[in-house]
Coordinates of C-alpha atoms in Angstrom, one line a residue:
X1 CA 88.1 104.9 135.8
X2 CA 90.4 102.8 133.3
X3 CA 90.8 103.1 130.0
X4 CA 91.7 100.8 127.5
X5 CA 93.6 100.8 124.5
X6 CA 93.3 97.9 122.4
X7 CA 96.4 97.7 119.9
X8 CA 97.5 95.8 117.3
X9 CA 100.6 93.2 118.0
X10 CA 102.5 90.3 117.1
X11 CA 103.1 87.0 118.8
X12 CA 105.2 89.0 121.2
X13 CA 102.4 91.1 122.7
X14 CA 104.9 93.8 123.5
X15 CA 105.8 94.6 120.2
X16 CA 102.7 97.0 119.3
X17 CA 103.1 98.3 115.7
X18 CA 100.5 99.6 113.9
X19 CA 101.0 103.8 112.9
X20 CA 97.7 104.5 114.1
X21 CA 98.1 102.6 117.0
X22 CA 101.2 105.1 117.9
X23 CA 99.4 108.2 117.1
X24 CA 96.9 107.6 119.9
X25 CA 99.9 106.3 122.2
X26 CA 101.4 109.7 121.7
X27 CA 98.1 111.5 121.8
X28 CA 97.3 109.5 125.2
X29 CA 100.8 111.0 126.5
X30 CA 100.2 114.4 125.4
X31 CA 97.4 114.7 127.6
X32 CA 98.9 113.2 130.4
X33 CA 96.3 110.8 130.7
X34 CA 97.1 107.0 132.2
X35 CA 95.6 104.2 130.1
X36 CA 96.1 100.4 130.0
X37 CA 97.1 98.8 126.5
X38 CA 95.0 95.6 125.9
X39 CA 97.5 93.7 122.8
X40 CA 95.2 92.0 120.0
X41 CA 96.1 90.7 116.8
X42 CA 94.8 91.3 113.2
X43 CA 92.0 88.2 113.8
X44 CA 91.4 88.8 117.5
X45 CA 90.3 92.5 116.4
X46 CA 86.5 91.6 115.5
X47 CA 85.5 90.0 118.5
X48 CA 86.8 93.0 121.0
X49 CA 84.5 95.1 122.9
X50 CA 81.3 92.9 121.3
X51 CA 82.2 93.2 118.1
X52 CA 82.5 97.2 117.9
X53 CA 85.0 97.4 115.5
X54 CA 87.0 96.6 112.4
X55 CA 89.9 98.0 112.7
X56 CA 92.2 99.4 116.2
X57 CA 93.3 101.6 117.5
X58 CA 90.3 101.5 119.5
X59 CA 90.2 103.6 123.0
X60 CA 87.5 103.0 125.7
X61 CA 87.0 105.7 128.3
X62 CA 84.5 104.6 130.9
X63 CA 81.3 104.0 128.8
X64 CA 82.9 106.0 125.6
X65 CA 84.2 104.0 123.0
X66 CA 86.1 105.9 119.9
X67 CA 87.3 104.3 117.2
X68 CA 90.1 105.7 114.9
X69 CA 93.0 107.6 115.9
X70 CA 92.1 110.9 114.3
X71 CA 88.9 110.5 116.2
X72 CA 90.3 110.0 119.2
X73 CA 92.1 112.5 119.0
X74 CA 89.7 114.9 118.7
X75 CA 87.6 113.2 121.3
X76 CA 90.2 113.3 123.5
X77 CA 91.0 117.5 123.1
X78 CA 86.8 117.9 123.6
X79 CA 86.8 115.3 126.7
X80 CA 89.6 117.0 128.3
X81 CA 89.8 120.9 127.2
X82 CA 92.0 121.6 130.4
X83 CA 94.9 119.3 129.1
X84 CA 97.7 120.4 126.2
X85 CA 95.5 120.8 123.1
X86 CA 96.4 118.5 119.9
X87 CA 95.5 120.5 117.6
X88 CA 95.8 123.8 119.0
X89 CA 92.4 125.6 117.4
X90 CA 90.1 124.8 114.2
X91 CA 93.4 125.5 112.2
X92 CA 95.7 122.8 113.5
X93 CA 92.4 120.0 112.6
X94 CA 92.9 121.5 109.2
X95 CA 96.2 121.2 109.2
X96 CA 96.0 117.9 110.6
X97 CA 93.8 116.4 108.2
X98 CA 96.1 117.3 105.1
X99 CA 98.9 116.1 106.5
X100 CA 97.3 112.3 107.3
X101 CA 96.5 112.2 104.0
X102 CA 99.9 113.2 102.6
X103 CA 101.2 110.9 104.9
X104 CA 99.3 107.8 103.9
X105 CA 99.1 108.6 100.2
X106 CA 103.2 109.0 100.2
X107 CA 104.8 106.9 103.1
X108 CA 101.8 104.5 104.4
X109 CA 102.3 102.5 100.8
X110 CA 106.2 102.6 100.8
X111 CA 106.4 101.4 104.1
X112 CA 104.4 98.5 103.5
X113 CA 106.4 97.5 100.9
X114 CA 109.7 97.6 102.8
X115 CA 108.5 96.3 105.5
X116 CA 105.9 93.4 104.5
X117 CA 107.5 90.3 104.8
X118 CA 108.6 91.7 108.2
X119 CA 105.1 92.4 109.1
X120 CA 104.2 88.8 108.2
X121 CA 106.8 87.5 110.4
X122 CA 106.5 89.2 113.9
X123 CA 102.7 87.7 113.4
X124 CA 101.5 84.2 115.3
X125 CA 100.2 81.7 113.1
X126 CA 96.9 82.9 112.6
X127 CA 97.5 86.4 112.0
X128 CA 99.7 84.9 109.4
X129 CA 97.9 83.4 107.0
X130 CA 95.0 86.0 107.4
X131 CA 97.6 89.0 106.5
X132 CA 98.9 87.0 103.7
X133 CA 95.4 86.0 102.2
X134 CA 94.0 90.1 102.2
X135 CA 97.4 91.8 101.6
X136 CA 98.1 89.6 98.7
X137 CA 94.2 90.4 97.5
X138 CA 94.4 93.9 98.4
X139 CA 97.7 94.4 96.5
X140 CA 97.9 92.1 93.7
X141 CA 101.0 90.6 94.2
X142 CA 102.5 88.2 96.4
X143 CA 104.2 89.2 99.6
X144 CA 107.2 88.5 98.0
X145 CA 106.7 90.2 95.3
X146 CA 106.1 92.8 96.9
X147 CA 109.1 93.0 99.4
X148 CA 111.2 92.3 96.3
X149 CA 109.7 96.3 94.7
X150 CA 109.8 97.2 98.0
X151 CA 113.9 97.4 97.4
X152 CA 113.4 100.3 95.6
X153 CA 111.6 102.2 98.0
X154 CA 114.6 102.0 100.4
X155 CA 116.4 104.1 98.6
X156 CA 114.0 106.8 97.4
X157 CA 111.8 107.2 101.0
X158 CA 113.5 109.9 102.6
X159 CA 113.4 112.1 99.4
X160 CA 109.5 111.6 100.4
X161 CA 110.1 114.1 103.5
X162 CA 111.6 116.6 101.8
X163 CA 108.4 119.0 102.6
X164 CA 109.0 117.9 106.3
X165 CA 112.9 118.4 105.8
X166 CA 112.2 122.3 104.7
X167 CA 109.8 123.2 107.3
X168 CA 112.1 122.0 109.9
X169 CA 114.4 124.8 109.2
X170 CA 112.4 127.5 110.0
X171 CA 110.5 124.9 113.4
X172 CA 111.2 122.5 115.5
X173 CA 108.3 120.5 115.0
X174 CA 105.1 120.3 112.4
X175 CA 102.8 122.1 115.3
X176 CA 105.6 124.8 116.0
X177 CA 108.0 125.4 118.8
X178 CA 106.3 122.1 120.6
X179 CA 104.4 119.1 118.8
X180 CA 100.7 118.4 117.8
X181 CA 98.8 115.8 116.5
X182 CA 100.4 116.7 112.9
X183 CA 103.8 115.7 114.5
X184 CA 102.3 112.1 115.7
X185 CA 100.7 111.4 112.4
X186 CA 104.1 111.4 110.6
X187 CA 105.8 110.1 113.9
X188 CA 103.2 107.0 113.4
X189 CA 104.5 106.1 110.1
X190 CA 108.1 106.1 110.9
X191 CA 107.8 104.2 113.9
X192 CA 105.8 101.7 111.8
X193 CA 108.9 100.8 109.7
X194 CA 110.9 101.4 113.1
X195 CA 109.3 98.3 115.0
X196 CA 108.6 96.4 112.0
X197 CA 111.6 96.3 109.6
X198 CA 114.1 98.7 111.0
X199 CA 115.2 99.7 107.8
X200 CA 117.3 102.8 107.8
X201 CA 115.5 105.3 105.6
X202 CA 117.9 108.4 106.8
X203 CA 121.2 109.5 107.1
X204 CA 122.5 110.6 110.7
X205 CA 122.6 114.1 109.6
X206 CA 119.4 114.3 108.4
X207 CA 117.2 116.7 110.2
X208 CA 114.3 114.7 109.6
X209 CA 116.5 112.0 111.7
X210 CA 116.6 114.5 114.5
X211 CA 113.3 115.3 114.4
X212 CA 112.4 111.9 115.0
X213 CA 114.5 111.1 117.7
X214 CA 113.3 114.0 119.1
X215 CA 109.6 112.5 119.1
X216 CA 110.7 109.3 120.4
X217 CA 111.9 110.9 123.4
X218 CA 108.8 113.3 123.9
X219 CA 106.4 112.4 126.9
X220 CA 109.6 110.7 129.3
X221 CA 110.3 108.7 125.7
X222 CA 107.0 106.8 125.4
X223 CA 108.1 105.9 121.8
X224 CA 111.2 103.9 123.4
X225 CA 109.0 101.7 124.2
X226 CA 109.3 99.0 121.5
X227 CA 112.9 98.8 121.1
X228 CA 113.5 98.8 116.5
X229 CA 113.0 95.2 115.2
X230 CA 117.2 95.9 113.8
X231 CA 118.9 98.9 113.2
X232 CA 116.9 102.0 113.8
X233 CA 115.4 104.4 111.3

């Protein structure tokens, strides 16, 4: 049986980027399960798998198809119970849920405007003009614009992961003496602005820094995979 992973690219069809994208990548490894990646871009997406969905990362296992990386990973912990859990019981799901949502209500929106004009350029032509046309719509501004307020983000981001920063002095990772789904969430966002802008966000010392490299490296170092787009986080 093959499974396919249908993630989001640029012109070069190596350089997959999207967070969500990496949170199934890293779920995928976790559970030791072999995939193939099928690379799409933003307007190749409606017209995969006959139309089934808006938005990637989109997995198909044999005649399963499961849209949305928190979905899949909590398909994937049900599908194969006798693999490492994600979650690790009814508490890490909790647990899981608050931290997506602390981590796209506090990084998802600095990231993009750091690394938007970046974004824009890995794209082909196509992708181009339609990321321009809805982010510009979405946001209000132009992509300029935005990049330009995104200078200030630079500075302030890593004060963001200050409740990450605390927690990994008492743990190694978010799920405990090994990571969970938590972990890839915030691992997905960093590795966003890793592949995309390359900005760095942290100092060397910073144990958030170490924590990351740390996640790059889990699974034989999946996350390697897509070298940074310039200097690394």
């Amino acid at each position: 049986m093959t499974r396919l992973l249908y993630a989001l690219s640029g012109a070069d069809r190596t350089r997959q980027f999207s967070p969500h994208v990496w949170k199934t990548v890293l779920s995928l490894a976790h559970k030791g399960l072999d995939y193939e990646t099928v690379p799409v871009g933003f307007t190749e997406i409606p017209a995969i798998e006959g139309g089934s969905t808006g938005t990637v990362p989109l997995l198909r296992d044999g005649d399963r198809l499961v849209r949305d990386s928190f979905d899949i990973a909590l398909y994937l912990d049900e599908a194969y119970p006798d693999r490492p859990s994600l979650f690790g019981g009814e508490g890490g799901v909790a647990m899981a849920r608050f931290i997506e949502n602390w981590s796209q209500s506090t990084l998802h929106m600095a990231v993009t405007r750091i690394a938007i004009l970046d974004i824009h350029n890995l794209l082909g032509p196509a992708d181009r003009d339609y990321f321009r046309r809805s982010r510009e719509e979405r946001l209000g501004a132009s992509l300029e614009d935005i990049a330009e307020a995104g200078k200030a983000e630079i500075e302030g981001f890593a004060k963001k992961l200050q409740p990450l920063r605390n927690m990994l002095k008492i743990q190694p990772f978010i799920g405990g003496e090994g990571p969970l789904f938590p972990d890839y969430i915030v691992f997905g966002a960093l590795q966003w602005l890793r592949t995309t802008a390359g900005t760095k966000v942290l100092a060397e010392d910073d144990p958030v820094a170490d924590w990351f490299t740390r996640c790059l490296d889990l699974h034989g170092g999946v996350g390697h995979r897509v070298a940074a787009a310039d200097a690394a986080v």
